[in-house]
Amino acid sequence: MNKISIVGGAGRVGETTAQILAEQELCREVALLDVNEGMSEGVALDIVQTSPFFKFDSRVVGSDDPSILAGSDLVVITAGQARKPGMSRSDVLEANVRVIDAVTDEIMTHAPDAMVLVVSNPVDTLTYRVAQRTGWDRRRIFGQAGVLDASRMAGFIAQETGFSVRDITTMVLGGHGDTMVPVSRFCTINGIPLSHFLPEERIAAIMERTRKGGAEILALRKNSSAYDAPGAAVATMIDAIVRNRRRLLPCVAILDGEYGEREIAMGVPCVLGWQGVEQVVELDLEPIERADFDRSAASVRADIERLREIS
């Protein structure tokens, strides 16, 4: 790609993402937009000064002027209010939907041909909002959640089993919140089912810890939610798109009949390639898994209904 922009680029997730994108040279230019005057320019300058160490030539720039988005191939939205200890992701909906609406309008004005990757919470609902507001092809609008949740689950499994995380594959579906659906049946260690190595109660504990993974970090840090793993998750999705890898990754996608759902965005397995979400993969869920998925969808729909009240 020629240019990737990050809205909220002076925030911790935005800055981490920008650093990885530059280091991996996933585009020629990384543009950081932030409402706080001078902050994105400072972040950009700091990242540029790491280039002699990491040997990258990507250009990194910052501004508080939305026109910096012009020419973007992809825009990452990390802007918005972060949750505090004890808050759910849905608790920041009212504040963040107003931010997202303003950001979406700026993207439509300055980068009408871009793809949009939503990171701000509640990510499922806000991804739906961006799609609704733009009216763009659903392949171009998607959110980051499942990649992060699946990585957390893989990390927990590696800690529990002692096996290399390189051999661990996980799958997490549903909304990015307490009702997310880690599907242990699709979790393997080098192709061998997880159930071969761990008893049912330990797997259940890992699934529950995965659901609370973000809250656990927030409670420990107290003054910050996670940003290292989220930034890496965003970069992983962008790598799949930029390099047209057609990777199968769990992402927030706009559903149009898949899993029996429409007019909703939530985490499902997607094929990511040059056009964005090139395919939504439907898994044959067992009754308990299906019930959990439906419960998660109902939670996302409740937030979507709140959008109408806020609007």
PDB file of C-alpha atoms in Angstrom:
ATOM      1  CA  MET A   1       0.000   0.000   0.000  1.00  0.00           C
ATOM      2  CA  ASN A   2       1.032   3.576  -0.531  1.00  0.00           C
ATOM      3  CA  LYS A   3      -0.588   5.127   2.563  1.00  0.00           C
ATOM      4  CA  ILE A   4      -2.219   3.931   5.773  1.00  0.00           C
ATOM      5  CA  SER A   5      -3.702   6.468   8.183  1.00  0.00           C
ATOM      6  CA  ILE A   6      -4.449   6.004  11.876  1.00  0.00           C
ATOM      7  CA  VAL A   7      -7.096   8.192  13.495  1.00  0.00           C
ATOM      8  CA  GLY A   8      -6.256   8.485  17.163  1.00  0.00           C
ATOM      9  CA  GLY A   9      -2.627   8.099  16.189  1.00  0.00           C
ATOM     10  CA  ALA A  10      -1.298   9.729  19.366  1.00  0.00           C
ATOM     11  CA  GLY A  11      -3.088   7.201  21.568  1.00  0.00           C
ATOM     12  CA  ARG A  12      -1.335   4.109  22.820  1.00  0.00           C
ATOM     13  CA  VAL A  13      -2.969   1.643  20.411  1.00  0.00           C
ATOM     14  CA  GLY A  14      -2.473   4.053  17.520  1.00  0.00           C
ATOM     15  CA  GLU A  15       1.176   4.629  18.338  1.00  0.00           C
ATOM     16  CA  THR A  16       1.930   0.922  18.790  1.00  0.00           C
ATOM     17  CA  THR A  17       0.219   0.111  15.508  1.00  0.00           C
ATOM     18  CA  ALA A  18       2.122   2.847  13.679  1.00  0.00           C
ATOM     19  CA  GLN A  19       5.459   1.600  15.015  1.00  0.00           C
ATOM     20  CA  ILE A  20       4.779  -1.947  13.785  1.00  0.00           C
ATOM     21  CA  LEU A  21       3.492  -0.805  10.383  1.00  0.00           C
ATOM     22  CA  ALA A  22       6.612   1.307   9.884  1.00  0.00           C
ATOM     23  CA  GLU A  23       9.013  -1.395  11.086  1.00  0.00           C
ATOM     24  CA  GLN A  24       7.447  -3.988   8.804  1.00  0.00           C
ATOM     25  CA  GLU A  25       7.254  -1.492   5.913  1.00  0.00           C
ATOM     26  CA  LEU A  26       3.637  -2.397   5.213  1.00  0.00           C
ATOM     27  CA  CYS A  27       3.161   0.910   3.403  1.00  0.00           C
ATOM     28  CA  ARG A  28       5.226   3.784   2.084  1.00  0.00           C
ATOM     29  CA  GLU A  29       3.613   6.320   4.425  1.00  0.00           C
ATOM     30  CA  VAL A  30       1.944   6.080   7.834  1.00  0.00           C
ATOM     31  CA  ALA A  31      -0.160   9.154   8.641  1.00  0.00           C
ATOM     32  CA  LEU A  32      -1.247   9.865  12.206  1.00  0.00           C
ATOM     33  CA  LEU A  33      -4.302  12.048  12.867  1.00  0.00           C
ATOM     34  CA  ASP A  34      -5.145  13.204  16.373  1.00  0.00           C
ATOM     35  CA  VAL A  35      -7.262  16.065  17.702  1.00  0.00           C
ATOM     36  CA  ASN A  36      -4.576  17.042  20.222  1.00  0.00           C
ATOM     37  CA  GLU A  37      -2.380  19.625  18.542  1.00  0.00           C
ATOM     38  CA  GLY A  38       1.233  18.565  18.228  1.00  0.00           C
ATOM     39  CA  MET A  39       0.833  15.107  19.765  1.00  0.00           C
ATOM     40  CA  SER A  40       0.661  13.104  16.540  1.00  0.00           C
ATOM     41  CA  GLU A  41       3.603  15.058  15.129  1.00  0.00           C
ATOM     42  CA  GLY A  42       5.580  14.160  18.252  1.00  0.00           C
ATOM     43  CA  VAL A  43       4.664  10.496  17.983  1.00  0.00           C
ATOM     44  CA  ALA A  44       5.581  10.464  14.297  1.00  0.00           C
ATOM     45  CA  LEU A  45       8.951  12.060  14.967  1.00  0.00           C
ATOM     46  CA  ASP A  46       9.687   9.581  17.755  1.00  0.00           C
ATOM     47  CA  ILE A  47       8.896   6.627  15.472  1.00  0.00           C
ATOM     48  CA  VAL A  48      10.979   8.050  12.608  1.00  0.00           C
ATOM     49  CA  GLN A  49      13.941   8.234  14.950  1.00  0.00           C
ATOM     50  CA  THR A  50      13.761   4.459  15.481  1.00  0.00           C
ATOM     51  CA  SER A  51      14.284   3.844  11.749  1.00  0.00           C
ATOM     52  CA  PRO A  52      18.098   3.639  11.978  1.00  0.00           C
ATOM     53  CA  PHE A  53      17.716   0.843  14.551  1.00  0.00           C
ATOM     54  CA  PHE A  54      14.994  -1.119  12.753  1.00  0.00           C
ATOM     55  CA  LYS A  55      16.178  -0.266   9.218  1.00  0.00           C
ATOM     56  CA  PHE A  56      12.904   0.906   7.708  1.00  0.00           C
ATOM     57  CA  ASP A  57      12.235   3.612   5.127  1.00  0.00           C
ATOM     58  CA  SER A  58       8.505   4.083   5.674  1.00  0.00           C
ATOM     59  CA  ARG A  59       7.596   7.750   6.084  1.00  0.00           C
ATOM     60  CA  VAL A  60       5.679   8.628   9.272  1.00  0.00           C
ATOM     61  CA  VAL A  61       3.856  11.954   9.569  1.00  0.00           C
ATOM     62  CA  GLY A  62       1.340  13.459  11.969  1.00  0.00           C
ATOM     63  CA  SER A  63      -1.230  16.243  12.051  1.00  0.00           C
ATOM     64  CA  ASP A  64      -4.427  17.469  13.698  1.00  0.00           C
ATOM     65  CA  ASP A  65      -5.797  18.417  10.259  1.00  0.00           C
ATOM     66  CA  PRO A  66      -8.146  15.753   8.790  1.00  0.00           C
ATOM     67  CA  SER A  67      -6.882  16.520   5.298  1.00  0.00           C
ATOM     68  CA  ILE A  68      -3.893  14.334   6.183  1.00  0.00           C
ATOM     69  CA  LEU A  69      -6.200  11.390   5.410  1.00  0.00           C
ATOM     70  CA  ALA A  70      -6.183  12.260   1.694  1.00  0.00           C
ATOM     71  CA  GLY A  71      -4.875   9.453  -0.484  1.00  0.00           C
ATOM     72  CA  SER A  72      -5.206   6.775   2.197  1.00  0.00           C
ATOM     73  CA  ASP A  73      -5.629   3.207   1.010  1.00  0.00           C
ATOM     74  CA  LEU A  74      -6.708   2.131   4.487  1.00  0.00           C
ATOM     75  CA  VAL A  75      -7.781   4.077   7.582  1.00  0.00           C
ATOM     76  CA  VAL A  76      -7.500   2.564  11.063  1.00  0.00           C
ATOM     77  CA  ILE A  77      -9.794   4.099  13.695  1.00  0.00           C
ATOM     78  CA  THR A  78      -8.462   3.879  17.246  1.00  0.00           C
ATOM     79  CA  ALA A  79      -9.923   7.193  18.453  1.00  0.00           C
ATOM     80  CA  GLY A  80     -12.367   7.463  21.319  1.00  0.00           C
ATOM     81  CA  GLN A  81     -12.768   7.183  25.047  1.00  0.00           C
ATOM     82  CA  ALA A  82     -10.966   4.275  26.658  1.00  0.00           C
ATOM     83  CA  ARG A  83     -12.794   2.290  29.301  1.00  0.00           C
ATOM     84  CA  LYS A  84     -11.761   2.455  32.929  1.00  0.00           C
ATOM     85  CA  PRO A  85     -11.570  -0.374  35.466  1.00  0.00           C
ATOM     86  CA  GLY A  86     -15.029  -1.795  36.116  1.00  0.00           C
ATOM     87  CA  MET A  87     -16.424  -0.538  32.782  1.00  0.00           C
ATOM     88  CA  SER A  88     -17.581  -2.779  29.969  1.00  0.00           C
ATOM     89  CA  ARG A  89     -16.854  -1.970  26.340  1.00  0.00           C
ATOM     90  CA  SER A  90     -20.512  -1.038  25.890  1.00  0.00           C
ATOM     91  CA  ASP A  91     -20.216   1.598  28.625  1.00  0.00           C
ATOM     92  CA  VAL A  92     -18.267   3.871  26.269  1.00  0.00           C
ATOM     93  CA  LEU A  93     -20.753   3.561  23.395  1.00  0.00           C
ATOM     94  CA  GLU A  94     -22.470   6.921  23.778  1.00  0.00           C
ATOM     95  CA  ALA A  95     -19.212   8.887  23.920  1.00  0.00           C
ATOM     96  CA  ASN A  96     -17.528   6.955  21.151  1.00  0.00           C
ATOM     97  CA  VAL A  97     -20.341   6.884  18.613  1.00  0.00           C
ATOM     98  CA  ARG A  98     -20.127  10.670  18.346  1.00  0.00           C
ATOM     99  CA  VAL A  99     -16.385  10.403  17.769  1.00  0.00           C
ATOM    100  CA  ILE A 100     -16.858   7.674  15.178  1.00  0.00           C
ATOM    101  CA  ASP A 101     -19.514   9.644  13.306  1.00  0.00           C
ATOM    102  CA  ALA A 102     -17.198  12.649  13.011  1.00  0.00           C
ATOM    103  CA  VAL A 103     -14.262  10.469  11.961  1.00  0.00           C
ATOM    104  CA  THR A 104     -16.368   8.621   9.394  1.00  0.00           C
ATOM    105  CA  ASP A 105     -17.470  11.888   7.819  1.00  0.00           C
ATOM    106  CA  GLU A 106     -13.832  12.988   7.548  1.00  0.00           C
ATOM    107  CA  ILE A 107     -12.889   9.692   5.905  1.00  0.00           C
ATOM    108  CA  MET A 108     -15.737  10.039   3.396  1.00  0.00           C
ATOM    109  CA  THR A 109     -14.553  13.558   2.578  1.00  0.00           C
ATOM    110  CA  HIS A 110     -10.807  13.013   2.338  1.00  0.00           C
ATOM    111  CA  ALA A 111     -10.363   9.263   1.644  1.00  0.00           C
ATOM    112  CA  PRO A 112     -13.494   8.067  -0.155  1.00  0.00           C
ATOM    113  CA  ASP A 113     -11.732   5.056  -1.700  1.00  0.00           C
ATOM    114  CA  ALA A 114     -10.156   3.744   1.499  1.00  0.00           C
ATOM    115  CA  MET A 115     -10.873   0.606   3.460  1.00  0.00           C
ATOM    116  CA  VAL A 116     -11.724   1.191   7.127  1.00  0.00           C
ATOM    117  CA  LEU A 117     -10.506  -0.946  10.028  1.00  0.00           C
ATOM    118  CA  VAL A 118     -12.321  -0.107  13.282  1.00  0.00           C
ATOM    119  CA  VAL A 119     -10.590  -0.722  16.616  1.00  0.00           C
ATOM    120  CA  SER A 120     -12.508   1.659  18.915  1.00  0.00           C
ATOM    121  CA  ASN A 121     -14.928   0.049  21.352  1.00  0.00           C
ATOM    122  CA  PRO A 122     -17.545  -1.295  21.339  1.00  0.00           C
ATOM    123  CA  VAL A 123     -15.984  -2.424  18.098  1.00  0.00           C
ATOM    124  CA  ASP A 124     -18.840  -4.577  16.760  1.00  0.00           C
ATOM    125  CA  THR A 125     -21.397  -1.810  17.124  1.00  0.00           C
ATOM    126  CA  LEU A 126     -19.090   0.920  15.839  1.00  0.00           C
ATOM    127  CA  THR A 127     -18.069  -1.163  12.813  1.00  0.00           C
ATOM    128  CA  TYR A 128     -21.766  -1.497  12.006  1.00  0.00           C
ATOM    129  CA  ARG A 129     -22.140   2.260  12.468  1.00  0.00           C
ATOM    130  CA  VAL A 130     -19.352   3.040  10.003  1.00  0.00           C
ATOM    131  CA  ALA A 131     -20.866   0.677   7.431  1.00  0.00           C
ATOM    132  CA  GLN A 132     -24.306   2.190   7.951  1.00  0.00           C
ATOM    133  CA  ARG A 133     -23.036   5.770   7.669  1.00  0.00           C
ATOM    134  CA  THR A 134     -20.859   5.216   4.588  1.00  0.00           C
ATOM    135  CA  GLY A 135     -23.038   2.771   2.690  1.00  0.00           C
ATOM    136  CA  TRP A 136     -19.838   1.288   1.270  1.00  0.00           C
ATOM    137  CA  ASP A 137     -19.275  -2.289   0.138  1.00  0.00           C
ATOM    138  CA  ARG A 138     -19.042  -4.470   3.226  1.00  0.00           C
ATOM    139  CA  ARG A 139     -15.680  -5.823   2.089  1.00  0.00           C
ATOM    140  CA  ARG A 140     -14.179  -2.402   2.830  1.00  0.00           C
ATOM    141  CA  ILE A 141     -15.480  -2.053   6.413  1.00  0.00           C
ATOM    142  CA  PHE A 142     -14.299  -4.411   9.150  1.00  0.00           C
ATOM    143  CA  GLY A 143     -13.175  -4.444  12.758  1.00  0.00           C
ATOM    144  CA  GLN A 144     -10.408  -5.872  14.908  1.00  0.00           C
ATOM    145  CA  ALA A 145     -11.428  -8.119  17.771  1.00  0.00           C
ATOM    146  CA  GLY A 146     -11.230 -11.837  17.073  1.00  0.00           C
ATOM    147  CA  VAL A 147      -7.549 -11.735  16.088  1.00  0.00           C
ATOM    148  CA  LEU A 148      -6.766 -10.202  19.477  1.00  0.00           C
ATOM    149  CA  ASP A 149      -9.086 -12.512  21.433  1.00  0.00           C
ATOM    150  CA  ALA A 150      -7.708 -15.588  19.662  1.00  0.00           C
ATOM    151  CA  SER A 151      -4.127 -14.487  20.411  1.00  0.00           C
ATOM    152  CA  ARG A 152      -4.990 -14.068  24.079  1.00  0.00           C
ATOM    153  CA  MET A 153      -6.480 -17.545  24.161  1.00  0.00           C
ATOM    154  CA  ALA A 154      -3.404 -18.986  22.436  1.00  0.00           C
ATOM    155  CA  GLY A 155      -1.173 -17.286  24.982  1.00  0.00           C
ATOM    156  CA  PHE A 156      -3.180 -18.722  27.874  1.00  0.00           C
ATOM    157  CA  ILE A 157      -3.024 -22.219  26.338  1.00  0.00           C
ATOM    158  CA  ALA A 158       0.748 -21.927  25.912  1.00  0.00           C
ATOM    159  CA  GLN A 159       1.100 -20.933  29.566  1.00  0.00           C
ATOM    160  CA  GLU A 160      -1.104 -23.814  30.686  1.00  0.00           C
ATOM    161  CA  THR A 161       0.439 -26.554  28.521  1.00  0.00           C
ATOM    162  CA  GLY A 162       4.036 -25.427  28.139  1.00  0.00           C
ATOM    163  CA  PHE A 163       3.868 -25.919  24.372  1.00  0.00           C
ATOM    164  CA  SER A 164       5.163 -23.360  21.901  1.00  0.00           C
ATOM    165  CA  VAL A 165       2.581 -20.742  20.988  1.00  0.00           C
ATOM    166  CA  ARG A 166       3.718 -21.185  17.384  1.00  0.00           C
ATOM    167  CA  ASP A 167       1.899 -24.505  17.241  1.00  0.00           C
ATOM    168  CA  ILE A 168      -1.338 -23.272  18.818  1.00  0.00           C
ATOM    169  CA  THR A 169      -4.387 -22.364  16.705  1.00  0.00           C
ATOM    170  CA  THR A 170      -7.475 -20.839  18.301  1.00  0.00           C
ATOM    171  CA  MET A 171     -10.841 -19.489  17.181  1.00  0.00           C
ATOM    172  CA  VAL A 172     -13.011 -16.901  18.928  1.00  0.00           C
ATOM    173  CA  LEU A 173     -16.373 -15.804  17.504  1.00  0.00           C
ATOM    174  CA  GLY A 174     -19.107 -13.372  18.457  1.00  0.00           C
ATOM    175  CA  GLY A 175     -19.061  -9.907  19.931  1.00  0.00           C
ATOM    176  CA  HIS A 176     -15.901  -8.450  21.439  1.00  0.00           C
ATOM    177  CA  GLY A 177     -17.108  -8.498  25.032  1.00  0.00           C
ATOM    178  CA  ASP A 178     -18.128 -10.736  27.893  1.00  0.00           C
ATOM    179  CA  THR A 179     -20.349 -12.785  25.544  1.00  0.00           C
ATOM    180  CA  MET A 180     -17.581 -13.619  23.069  1.00  0.00           C
ATOM    181  CA  VAL A 181     -17.490 -17.275  22.028  1.00  0.00           C
ATOM    182  CA  PRO A 182     -14.120 -19.059  22.275  1.00  0.00           C
ATOM    183  CA  VAL A 183     -14.747 -22.294  20.355  1.00  0.00           C
ATOM    184  CA  SER A 184     -12.504 -24.924  21.917  1.00  0.00           C
ATOM    185  CA  ARG A 185     -13.507 -27.511  19.326  1.00  0.00           C
ATOM    186  CA  PHE A 186     -11.530 -25.555  16.735  1.00  0.00           C
ATOM    187  CA  CYS A 187      -8.507 -25.041  18.991  1.00  0.00           C
ATOM    188  CA  THR A 188      -5.537 -27.277  18.251  1.00  0.00           C
ATOM    189  CA  ILE A 189      -1.878 -27.762  19.090  1.00  0.00           C
ATOM    190  CA  ASN A 190      -0.106 -28.611  15.849  1.00  0.00           C
ATOM    191  CA  GLY A 191      -3.368 -30.062  14.530  1.00  0.00           C
ATOM    192  CA  ILE A 192      -4.134 -32.127  17.634  1.00  0.00           C
ATOM    193  CA  PRO A 193      -7.362 -31.151  19.446  1.00  0.00           C
ATOM    194  CA  LEU A 194      -6.849 -29.182  22.651  1.00  0.00           C
ATOM    195  CA  SER A 195      -8.974 -31.722  24.503  1.00  0.00           C
ATOM    196  CA  HIS A 196      -6.182 -34.277  24.021  1.00  0.00           C
ATOM    197  CA  PHE A 197      -3.944 -32.243  26.334  1.00  0.00           C
ATOM    198  CA  LEU A 198      -6.270 -30.548  28.810  1.00  0.00           C
ATOM    199  CA  PRO A 199      -9.315 -31.694  30.791  1.00  0.00           C
ATOM    200  CA  GLU A 200     -12.661 -30.035  30.190  1.00  0.00           C
ATOM    201  CA  GLU A 201     -12.527 -27.902  33.343  1.00  0.00           C
ATOM    202  CA  ARG A 202      -9.146 -26.393  32.428  1.00  0.00           C
ATOM    203  CA  ILE A 203     -10.346 -25.609  28.914  1.00  0.00           C
ATOM    204  CA  ALA A 204     -13.450 -23.951  30.387  1.00  0.00           C
ATOM    205  CA  ALA A 205     -11.247 -21.840  32.665  1.00  0.00           C
ATOM    206  CA  ILE A 206      -9.114 -20.709  29.708  1.00  0.00           C
ATOM    207  CA  MET A 207     -12.234 -19.799  27.742  1.00  0.00           C
ATOM    208  CA  GLU A 208     -13.515 -17.693  30.623  1.00  0.00           C
ATOM    209  CA  ARG A 209     -10.140 -16.001  31.077  1.00  0.00           C
ATOM    210  CA  THR A 210     -10.166 -15.205  27.359  1.00  0.00           C
ATOM    211  CA  ARG A 211     -13.542 -13.475  27.718  1.00  0.00           C
ATOM    212  CA  LYS A 212     -12.103 -11.353  30.528  1.00  0.00           C
ATOM    213  CA  GLY A 213      -8.670 -10.908  28.930  1.00  0.00           C
ATOM    214  CA  GLY A 214      -8.943  -7.191  28.312  1.00  0.00           C
ATOM    215  CA  ALA A 215     -10.512  -6.482  31.695  1.00  0.00           C
ATOM    216  CA  GLU A 216      -7.721  -8.426  33.421  1.00  0.00           C
ATOM    217  CA  ILE A 217      -5.080  -6.167  31.876  1.00  0.00           C
ATOM    218  CA  LEU A 218      -7.111  -3.053  32.612  1.00  0.00           C
ATOM    219  CA  ALA A 219      -7.513  -4.031  36.271  1.00  0.00           C
ATOM    220  CA  LEU A 220      -3.777  -4.654  36.633  1.00  0.00           C
ATOM    221  CA  ARG A 221      -2.601  -1.521  34.808  1.00  0.00           C
ATOM    222  CA  LYS A 222      -5.337   0.675  36.315  1.00  0.00           C
ATOM    223  CA  ASN A 223      -4.481   3.707  34.180  1.00  0.00           C
ATOM    224  CA  SER A 224      -4.454   2.045  30.759  1.00  0.00           C
ATOM    225  CA  SER A 225      -6.124  -0.696  28.794  1.00  0.00           C
ATOM    226  CA  ALA A 226      -4.099  -3.031  26.580  1.00  0.00           C
ATOM    227  CA  TYR A 227      -2.243  -1.596  23.600  1.00  0.00           C
ATOM    228  CA  ASP A 228       0.710  -3.857  22.698  1.00  0.00           C
ATOM    229  CA  ALA A 229      -1.364  -6.900  21.718  1.00  0.00           C
ATOM    230  CA  PRO A 230      -4.126  -4.806  20.063  1.00  0.00           C
ATOM    231  CA  GLY A 231      -1.528  -2.996  17.965  1.00  0.00           C
ATOM    232  CA  ALA A 232       0.022  -6.299  16.919  1.00  0.00           C
ATOM    233  CA  ALA A 233      -3.427  -7.683  16.062  1.00  0.00           C
ATOM    234  CA  VAL A 234      -4.185  -4.690  13.827  1.00  0.00           C
ATOM    235  CA  ALA A 235      -0.823  -5.056  12.092  1.00  0.00           C
ATOM    236  CA  THR A 236      -1.493  -8.763  11.509  1.00  0.00           C
ATOM    237  CA  MET A 237      -4.762  -7.958   9.742  1.00  0.00           C
ATOM    238  CA  ILE A 238      -3.116  -5.239   7.661  1.00  0.00           C
ATOM    239  CA  ASP A 239      -0.262  -7.568   6.697  1.00  0.00           C
ATOM    240  CA  ALA A 240      -2.820 -10.081   5.383  1.00  0.00           C
ATOM    241  CA  ILE A 241      -4.444  -7.378   3.267  1.00  0.00           C
ATOM    242  CA  VAL A 242      -1.320  -5.589   2.019  1.00  0.00           C
ATOM    243  CA  ARG A 243       0.449  -8.801   1.043  1.00  0.00           C
ATOM    244  CA  ASN A 244      -2.783 -10.392  -0.252  1.00  0.00           C
ATOM    245  CA  ARG A 245      -2.128 -13.443   1.898  1.00  0.00           C
ATOM    246  CA  ARG A 246      -5.818 -14.510   2.003  1.00  0.00           C
ATOM    247  CA  ARG A 247      -5.396 -15.453   5.643  1.00  0.00           C
ATOM    248  CA  LEU A 248      -8.323 -16.944   7.542  1.00  0.00           C
ATOM    249  CA  LEU A 249      -8.669 -14.739  10.606  1.00  0.00           C
ATOM    250  CA  PRO A 250     -11.545 -13.988  13.016  1.00  0.00           C
ATOM    251  CA  CYS A 251     -12.631 -10.403  12.308  1.00  0.00           C
ATOM    252  CA  VAL A 252     -15.639  -8.172  12.897  1.00  0.00           C
ATOM    253  CA  ALA A 253     -17.542  -8.311   9.621  1.00  0.00           C
ATOM    254  CA  ILE A 254     -20.888  -7.045   8.366  1.00  0.00           C
ATOM    255  CA  LEU A 255     -23.101 -10.115   8.065  1.00  0.00           C
ATOM    256  CA  ASP A 256     -25.549 -10.547   5.211  1.00  0.00           C
ATOM    257  CA  GLY A 257     -27.218 -13.872   5.899  1.00  0.00           C
ATOM    258  CA  GLU A 258     -24.191 -15.730   7.236  1.00  0.00           C
ATOM    259  CA  TYR A 259     -24.939 -17.545  10.488  1.00  0.00           C
ATOM    260  CA  GLY A 260     -28.569 -16.524   9.919  1.00  0.00           C
ATOM    261  CA  GLU A 261     -27.749 -12.890  10.760  1.00  0.00           C
ATOM    262  CA  ARG A 262     -28.258  -9.625   8.886  1.00  0.00           C
ATOM    263  CA  GLU A 263     -27.876  -5.946   9.743  1.00  0.00           C
ATOM    264  CA  ILE A 264     -25.223  -6.689  12.335  1.00  0.00           C
ATOM    265  CA  ALA A 265     -21.429  -6.717  12.663  1.00  0.00           C
ATOM    266  CA  MET A 266     -19.677  -9.319  14.794  1.00  0.00           C
ATOM    267  CA  GLY A 267     -16.690 -11.606  14.948  1.00  0.00           C
ATOM    268  CA  VAL A 268     -16.592 -14.450  12.420  1.00  0.00           C
ATOM    269  CA  PRO A 269     -13.840 -16.227  10.446  1.00  0.00           C
ATOM    270  CA  CYS A 270     -12.945 -14.105   7.406  1.00  0.00           C
ATOM    271  CA  VAL A 271     -10.587 -14.403   4.476  1.00  0.00           C
ATOM    272  CA  LEU A 272      -8.515 -11.214   4.373  1.00  0.00           C
ATOM    273  CA  GLY A 273      -6.876 -10.200   1.123  1.00  0.00           C
ATOM    274  CA  TRP A 274      -6.279  -7.262  -1.169  1.00  0.00           C
ATOM    275  CA  GLN A 275      -9.983  -6.360  -1.344  1.00  0.00           C
ATOM    276  CA  GLY A 276     -10.467  -6.500   2.428  1.00  0.00           C
ATOM    277  CA  VAL A 277     -12.966  -9.073   3.708  1.00  0.00           C
ATOM    278  CA  GLU A 278     -13.066 -11.302   0.660  1.00  0.00           C
ATOM    279  CA  GLN A 279     -15.125 -14.081   2.238  1.00  0.00           C
ATOM    280  CA  VAL A 280     -17.002 -14.845   5.433  1.00  0.00           C
ATOM    281  CA  VAL A 281     -16.550 -18.498   6.396  1.00  0.00           C
ATOM    282  CA  GLU A 282     -19.525 -20.189   8.041  1.00  0.00           C
ATOM    283  CA  LEU A 283     -18.688 -22.847  10.604  1.00  0.00           C
ATOM    284  CA  ASP A 284     -21.063 -25.688  11.389  1.00  0.00           C
ATOM    285  CA  LEU A 285     -21.693 -24.903  15.035  1.00  0.00           C
ATOM    286  CA  GLU A 286     -22.923 -27.465  17.510  1.00  0.00           C
ATOM    287  CA  PRO A 287     -26.103 -26.635  19.501  1.00  0.00           C
ATOM    288  CA  ILE A 288     -24.288 -25.263  22.565  1.00  0.00           C
ATOM    289  CA  GLU A 289     -21.899 -23.234  20.408  1.00  0.00           C
ATOM    290  CA  ARG A 290     -24.834 -21.926  18.388  1.00  0.00           C
ATOM    291  CA  ALA A 291     -26.681 -20.897  21.534  1.00  0.00           C
ATOM    292  CA  ASP A 292     -23.605 -19.007  22.755  1.00  0.00           C
ATOM    293  CA  PHE A 293     -23.245 -17.325  19.362  1.00  0.00           C
ATOM    294  CA  ASP A 294     -26.900 -16.281  19.364  1.00  0.00           C
ATOM    295  CA  ARG A 295     -26.542 -14.896  22.886  1.00  0.00           C
ATOM    296  CA  SER A 296     -23.553 -12.866  21.770  1.00  0.00           C
ATOM    297  CA  ALA A 297     -25.453 -11.587  18.730  1.00  0.00           C
ATOM    298  CA  ALA A 298     -28.303 -10.498  20.986  1.00  0.00           C
ATOM    299  CA  SER A 299     -25.853  -8.483  23.080  1.00  0.00           C
ATOM    300  CA  VAL A 300     -24.497  -6.726  19.986  1.00  0.00           C
ATOM    301  CA  ARG A 301     -28.034  -6.047  18.765  1.00  0.00           C
ATOM    302  CA  ALA A 302     -28.873  -4.436  22.089  1.00  0.00           C
ATOM    303  CA  ASP A 303     -26.052  -1.944  21.526  1.00  0.00           C
ATOM    304  CA  ILE A 304     -27.182  -1.359  17.937  1.00  0.00           C
ATOM    305  CA  GLU A 305     -30.648  -0.522  19.283  1.00  0.00           C
ATOM    306  CA  ARG A 306     -29.021   1.991  21.630  1.00  0.00           C
ATOM    307  CA  LEU A 307     -27.531   3.677  18.573  1.00  0.00           C
ATOM    308  CA  ARG A 308     -31.015   4.659  17.487  1.00  0.00           C
ATOM    309  CA  GLU A 309     -31.671   6.262  20.862  1.00  0.00           C
ATOM    310  CA  ILE A 310     -28.357   8.136  20.794  1.00  0.00           C
ATOM    311  CA  SER A 311     -28.965   9.349  17.258  1.00  0.00           C
TER     312      SER A 311
END
